[in-house]
Short mmCIF file of C-alpha atoms in Angstrom, two decimals:
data_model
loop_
_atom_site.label_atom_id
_atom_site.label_comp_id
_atom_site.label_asym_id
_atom_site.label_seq_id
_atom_site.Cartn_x
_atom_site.Cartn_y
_atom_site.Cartn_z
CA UNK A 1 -1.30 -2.70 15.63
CA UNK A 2 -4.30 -2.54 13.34
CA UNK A 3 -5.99 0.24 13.16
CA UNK A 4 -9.91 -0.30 11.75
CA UNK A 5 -11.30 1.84 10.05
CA UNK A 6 -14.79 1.76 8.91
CA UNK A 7 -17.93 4.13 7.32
CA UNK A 8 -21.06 2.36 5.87
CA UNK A 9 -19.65 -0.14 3.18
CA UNK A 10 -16.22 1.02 3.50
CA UNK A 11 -13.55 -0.71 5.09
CA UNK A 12 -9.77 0.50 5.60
CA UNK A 13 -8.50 -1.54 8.14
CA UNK A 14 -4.90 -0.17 7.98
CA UNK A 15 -1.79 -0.19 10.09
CA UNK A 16 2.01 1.29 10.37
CA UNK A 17 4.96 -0.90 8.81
CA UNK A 18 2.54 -3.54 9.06
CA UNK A 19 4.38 -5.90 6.42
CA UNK A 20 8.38 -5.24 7.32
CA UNK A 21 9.68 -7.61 4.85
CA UNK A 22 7.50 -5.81 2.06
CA UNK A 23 8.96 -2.71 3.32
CA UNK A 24 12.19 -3.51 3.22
CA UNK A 25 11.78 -4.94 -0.48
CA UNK A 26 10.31 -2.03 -1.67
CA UNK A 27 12.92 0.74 -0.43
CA UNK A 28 15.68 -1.39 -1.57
CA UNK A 29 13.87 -1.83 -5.15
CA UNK A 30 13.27 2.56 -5.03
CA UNK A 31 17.16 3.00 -4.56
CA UNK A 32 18.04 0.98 -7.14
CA UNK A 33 15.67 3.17 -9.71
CA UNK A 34 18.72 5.90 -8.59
CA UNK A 35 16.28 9.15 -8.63
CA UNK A 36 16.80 12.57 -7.27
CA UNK A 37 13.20 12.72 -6.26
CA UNK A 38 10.68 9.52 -5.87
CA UNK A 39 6.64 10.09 -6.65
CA UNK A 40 4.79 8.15 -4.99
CA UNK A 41 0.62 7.45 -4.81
CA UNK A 42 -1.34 5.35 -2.15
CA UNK A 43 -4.30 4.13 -3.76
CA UNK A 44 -6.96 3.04 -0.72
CA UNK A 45 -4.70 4.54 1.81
CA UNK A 46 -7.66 4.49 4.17
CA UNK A 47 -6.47 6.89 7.54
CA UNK A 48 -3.06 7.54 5.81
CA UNK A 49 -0.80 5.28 8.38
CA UNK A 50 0.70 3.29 4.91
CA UNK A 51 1.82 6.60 3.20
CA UNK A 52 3.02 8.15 6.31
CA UNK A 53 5.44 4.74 7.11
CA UNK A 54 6.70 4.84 3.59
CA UNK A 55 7.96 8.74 3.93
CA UNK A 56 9.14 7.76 7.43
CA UNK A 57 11.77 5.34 6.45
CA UNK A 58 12.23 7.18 3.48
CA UNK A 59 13.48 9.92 5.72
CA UNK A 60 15.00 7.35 7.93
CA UNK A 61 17.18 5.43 4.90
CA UNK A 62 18.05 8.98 3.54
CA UNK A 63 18.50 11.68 6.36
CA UNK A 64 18.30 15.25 4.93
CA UNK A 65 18.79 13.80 1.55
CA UNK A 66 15.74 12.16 0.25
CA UNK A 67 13.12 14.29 -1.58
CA UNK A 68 10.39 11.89 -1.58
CA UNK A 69 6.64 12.98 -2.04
CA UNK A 70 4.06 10.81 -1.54
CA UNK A 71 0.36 11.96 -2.50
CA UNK A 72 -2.27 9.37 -1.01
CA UNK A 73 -6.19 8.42 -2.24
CA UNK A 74 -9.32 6.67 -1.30
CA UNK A 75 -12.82 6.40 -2.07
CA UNK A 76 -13.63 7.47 1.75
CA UNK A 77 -13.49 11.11 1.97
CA UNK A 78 -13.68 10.39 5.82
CA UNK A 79 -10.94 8.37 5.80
CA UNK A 80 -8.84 11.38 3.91
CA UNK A 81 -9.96 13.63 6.66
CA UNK A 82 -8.63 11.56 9.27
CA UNK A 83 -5.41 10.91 7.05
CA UNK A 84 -4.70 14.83 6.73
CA UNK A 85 -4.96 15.05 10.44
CA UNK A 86 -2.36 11.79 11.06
CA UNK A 87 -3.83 11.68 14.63
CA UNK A 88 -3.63 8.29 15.76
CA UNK A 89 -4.57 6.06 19.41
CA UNK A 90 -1.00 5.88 21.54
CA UNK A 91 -1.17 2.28 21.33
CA UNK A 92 0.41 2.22 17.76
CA UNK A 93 4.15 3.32 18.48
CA UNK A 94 4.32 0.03 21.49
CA UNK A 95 5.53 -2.23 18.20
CA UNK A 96 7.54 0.65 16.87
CA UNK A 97 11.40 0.86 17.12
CA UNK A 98 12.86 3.28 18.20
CA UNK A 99 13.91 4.78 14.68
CA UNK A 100 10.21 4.72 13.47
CA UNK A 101 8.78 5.89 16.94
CA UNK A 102 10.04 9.39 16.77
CA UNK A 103 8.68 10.85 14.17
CA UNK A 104 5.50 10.74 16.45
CA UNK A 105 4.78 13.35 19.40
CA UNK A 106 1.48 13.90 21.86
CA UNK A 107 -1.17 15.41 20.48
CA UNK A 108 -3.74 15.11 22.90
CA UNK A 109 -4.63 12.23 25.45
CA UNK A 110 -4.29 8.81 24.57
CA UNK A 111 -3.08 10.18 20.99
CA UNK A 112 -0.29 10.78 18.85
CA UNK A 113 0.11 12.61 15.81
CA UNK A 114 3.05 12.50 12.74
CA UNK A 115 5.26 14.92 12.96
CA UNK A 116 5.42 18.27 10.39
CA UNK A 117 8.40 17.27 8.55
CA UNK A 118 6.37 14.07 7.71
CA UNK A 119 3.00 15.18 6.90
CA UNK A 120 4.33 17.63 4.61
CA UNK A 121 5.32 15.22 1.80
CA UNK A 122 1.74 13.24 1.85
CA UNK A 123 -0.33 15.32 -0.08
CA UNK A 124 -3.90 13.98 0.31
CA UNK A 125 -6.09 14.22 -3.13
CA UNK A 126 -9.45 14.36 -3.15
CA UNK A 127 -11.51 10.98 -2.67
CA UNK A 128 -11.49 8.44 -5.99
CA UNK A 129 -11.86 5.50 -6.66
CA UNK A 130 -8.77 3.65 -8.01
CA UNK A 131 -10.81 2.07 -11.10
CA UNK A 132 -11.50 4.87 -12.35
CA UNK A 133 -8.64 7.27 -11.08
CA UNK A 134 -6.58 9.27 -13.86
CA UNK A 135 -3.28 10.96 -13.94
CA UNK A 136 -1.52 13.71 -15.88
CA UNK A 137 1.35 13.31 -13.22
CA UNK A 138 3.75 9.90 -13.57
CA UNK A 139 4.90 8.62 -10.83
CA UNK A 140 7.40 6.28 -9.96
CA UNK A 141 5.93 4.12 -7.39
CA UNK A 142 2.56 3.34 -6.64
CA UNK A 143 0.99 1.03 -4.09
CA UNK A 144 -2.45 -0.89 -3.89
CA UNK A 145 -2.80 -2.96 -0.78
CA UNK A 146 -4.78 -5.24 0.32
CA UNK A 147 -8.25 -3.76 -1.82
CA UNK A 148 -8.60 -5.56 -4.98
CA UNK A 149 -10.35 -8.09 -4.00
CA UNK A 150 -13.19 -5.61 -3.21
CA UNK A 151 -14.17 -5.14 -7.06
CA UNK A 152 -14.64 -8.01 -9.45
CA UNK A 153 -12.04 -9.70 -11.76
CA UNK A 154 -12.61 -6.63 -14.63
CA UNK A 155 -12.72 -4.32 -12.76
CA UNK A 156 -8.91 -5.39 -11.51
CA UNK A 157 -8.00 -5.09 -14.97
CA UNK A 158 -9.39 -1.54 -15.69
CA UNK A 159 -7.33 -1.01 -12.86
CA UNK A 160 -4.06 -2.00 -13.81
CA UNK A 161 -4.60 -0.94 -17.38
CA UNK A 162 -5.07 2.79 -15.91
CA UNK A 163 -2.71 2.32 -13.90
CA UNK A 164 0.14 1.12 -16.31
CA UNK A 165 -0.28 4.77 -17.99
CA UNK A 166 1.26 6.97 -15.18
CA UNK A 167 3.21 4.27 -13.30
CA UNK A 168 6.72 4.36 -14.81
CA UNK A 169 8.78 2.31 -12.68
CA UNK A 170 7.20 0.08 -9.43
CA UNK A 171 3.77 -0.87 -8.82
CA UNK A 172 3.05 -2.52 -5.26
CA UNK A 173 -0.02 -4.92 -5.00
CA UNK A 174 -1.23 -7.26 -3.06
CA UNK A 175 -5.09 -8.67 -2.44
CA UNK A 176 -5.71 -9.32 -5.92
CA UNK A 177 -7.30 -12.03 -7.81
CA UNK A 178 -4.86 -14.75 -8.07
CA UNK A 179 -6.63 -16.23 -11.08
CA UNK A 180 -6.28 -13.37 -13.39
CA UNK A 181 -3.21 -11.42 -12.17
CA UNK A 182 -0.64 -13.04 -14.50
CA UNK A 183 -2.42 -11.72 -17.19
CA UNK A 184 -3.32 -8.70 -15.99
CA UNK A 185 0.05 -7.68 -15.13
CA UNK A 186 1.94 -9.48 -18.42
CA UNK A 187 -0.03 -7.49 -20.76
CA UNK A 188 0.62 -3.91 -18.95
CA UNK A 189 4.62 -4.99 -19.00
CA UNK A 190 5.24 -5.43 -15.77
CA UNK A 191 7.01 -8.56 -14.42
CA UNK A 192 7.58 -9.59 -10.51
CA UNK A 193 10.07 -8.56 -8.61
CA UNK A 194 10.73 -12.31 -6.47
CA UNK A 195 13.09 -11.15 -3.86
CA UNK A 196 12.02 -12.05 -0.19
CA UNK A 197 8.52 -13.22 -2.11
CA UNK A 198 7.78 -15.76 0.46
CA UNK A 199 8.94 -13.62 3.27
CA UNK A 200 6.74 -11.14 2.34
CA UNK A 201 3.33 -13.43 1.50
CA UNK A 202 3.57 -14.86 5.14
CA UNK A 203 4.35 -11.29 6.29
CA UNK A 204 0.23 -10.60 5.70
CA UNK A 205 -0.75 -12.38 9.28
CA UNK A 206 -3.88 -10.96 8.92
CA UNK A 207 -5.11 -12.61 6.14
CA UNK A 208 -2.85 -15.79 6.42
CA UNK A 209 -4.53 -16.73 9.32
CA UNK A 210 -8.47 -16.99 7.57
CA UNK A 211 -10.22 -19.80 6.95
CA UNK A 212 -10.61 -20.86 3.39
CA UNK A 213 -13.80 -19.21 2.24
CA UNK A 214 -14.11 -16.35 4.51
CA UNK A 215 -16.28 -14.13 3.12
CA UNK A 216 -16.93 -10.35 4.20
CA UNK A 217 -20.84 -10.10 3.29
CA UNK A 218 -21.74 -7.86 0.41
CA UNK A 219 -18.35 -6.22 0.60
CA UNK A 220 -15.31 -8.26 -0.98
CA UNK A 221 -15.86 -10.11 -4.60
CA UNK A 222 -13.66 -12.74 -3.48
CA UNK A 223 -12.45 -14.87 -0.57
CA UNK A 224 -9.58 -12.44 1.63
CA UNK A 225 -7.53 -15.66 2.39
CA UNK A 226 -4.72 -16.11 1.30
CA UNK A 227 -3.17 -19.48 0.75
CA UNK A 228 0.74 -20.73 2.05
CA UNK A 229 3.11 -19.87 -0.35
CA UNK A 230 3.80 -22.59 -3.39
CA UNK A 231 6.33 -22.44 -6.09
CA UNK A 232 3.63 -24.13 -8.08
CA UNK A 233 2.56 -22.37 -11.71
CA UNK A 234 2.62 -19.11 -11.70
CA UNK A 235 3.32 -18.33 -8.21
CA UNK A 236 5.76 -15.66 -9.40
CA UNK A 237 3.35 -13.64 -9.81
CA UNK A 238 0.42 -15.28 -7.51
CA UNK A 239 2.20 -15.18 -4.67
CA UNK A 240 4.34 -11.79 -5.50
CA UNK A 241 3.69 -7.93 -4.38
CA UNK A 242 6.09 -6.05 -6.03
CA UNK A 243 6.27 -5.65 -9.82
CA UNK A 244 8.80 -3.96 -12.01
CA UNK A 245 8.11 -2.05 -15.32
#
């Protein structure tokens, strides 16, 4: 389920475990880094549903043993409200499993709300923009979904170059200019992590099913489709989410 999330010009359409094969990826890629304790930062976490799934199967993969912390950003201080809360419409644990589902409990009617034990490890910082967000903490993963292609093509590299200084191990992206992201991403060291990569490009329904051009008026840069997977040039990192420093 989708949960949209909108104020003025913003947008955070958002959802829980909405890309399972990029999930799956991404927690096999953090227990290979072999950690005591993972950092983690949501950039554009909108209402917080992203952050709280990660620390979910965190908690899930790693019963009473993982010490993840996870703290979570956007440029919609609203949105971060709403996030601290983690009070969300029923509807969204009917696609859960059981194993995700009950880490939720009633909060009110019609609503649900992540439990203690979870909200605890998302700390929510104060709204930023990811452009211009800075760091004296590293941490070892850090996601950006779905948003880049809300500021222009320099702007996406101000981005990565900033990020590249406190990101020390995984950085997970997706919604980015395709034409520029190679280079972007070469010259900050990363290099794409390709397992399940076409798994995980047709895992984004959402924007897989667009027509070519769509266009959100005066808020995205460029189009939000997103083309069938090639293995044509550079599609290892077109066509890729997670990237390895």
């Amino acid at each position: 389920m989708i949960i949209k999330a909108y104020n003025g010009d913003h947008v955070g359409a958002t959802g829980f475990f909405r890309n399972r094969a990029l999930n799956e990826t991404v927690h096999d890629c953090v227990d290979v880094l072999d950690r005591p304790s993972i950092r983690v930062l949501f950039h554009a976490v909108s209402v917080g549903a992203e952050a709280y799934s990660f620390v979910i199967q965190r908690a899930h993969r790693h019963p009473g043993l993982d010490a993840t912390r996870c703290d979570a950003t956007d440029i919609d201080a609203e949105f971060l409200r709403a996030a601290g809360q983690a009070d969300y419409p029923a509807q969204i644990v009917q696609a859960m499993t059981p194993d995700e589902s009950k880490w939720f409990e009633p909060s009110s009617q019609g609503r649900v709300r992540v439990m203690a034990k979870i909200r605890e490890r998302v700390r929510i910082l104060p709204p930023t923009s990811y452009v211009g967000f800075e760091s004296n903490v590293d941490y070892d993963v850090v996601f950006l979904l779905n948003s880049l292609l809300y500021v222009d093509g320099p702007s996406q590299r101000r981005t990565i170059d900033r990020i590249a200084r406190y990101n020390t191990g995984l950085l997970v992206t997706t919604g980015f200019h395709l034409d520029r992201i190679k280079e972007d991403l070469g010259e900050n060291g990363y290099h794409p992590v390709t397992k399940n990569i076409a798994a995980i490009h047709d895992g984004w329904t959402g924007r897989r099913s667009l027509e070519p051009g769509f266009m959100v008026p005066g808020i995205t840069h460029h189009t939000p489709y997103l083309p069938p997977f090639s293995t044509g040039p550079d599609s290892e990192y077109k066509y890729c989410a997670v990237f390895a420093k």
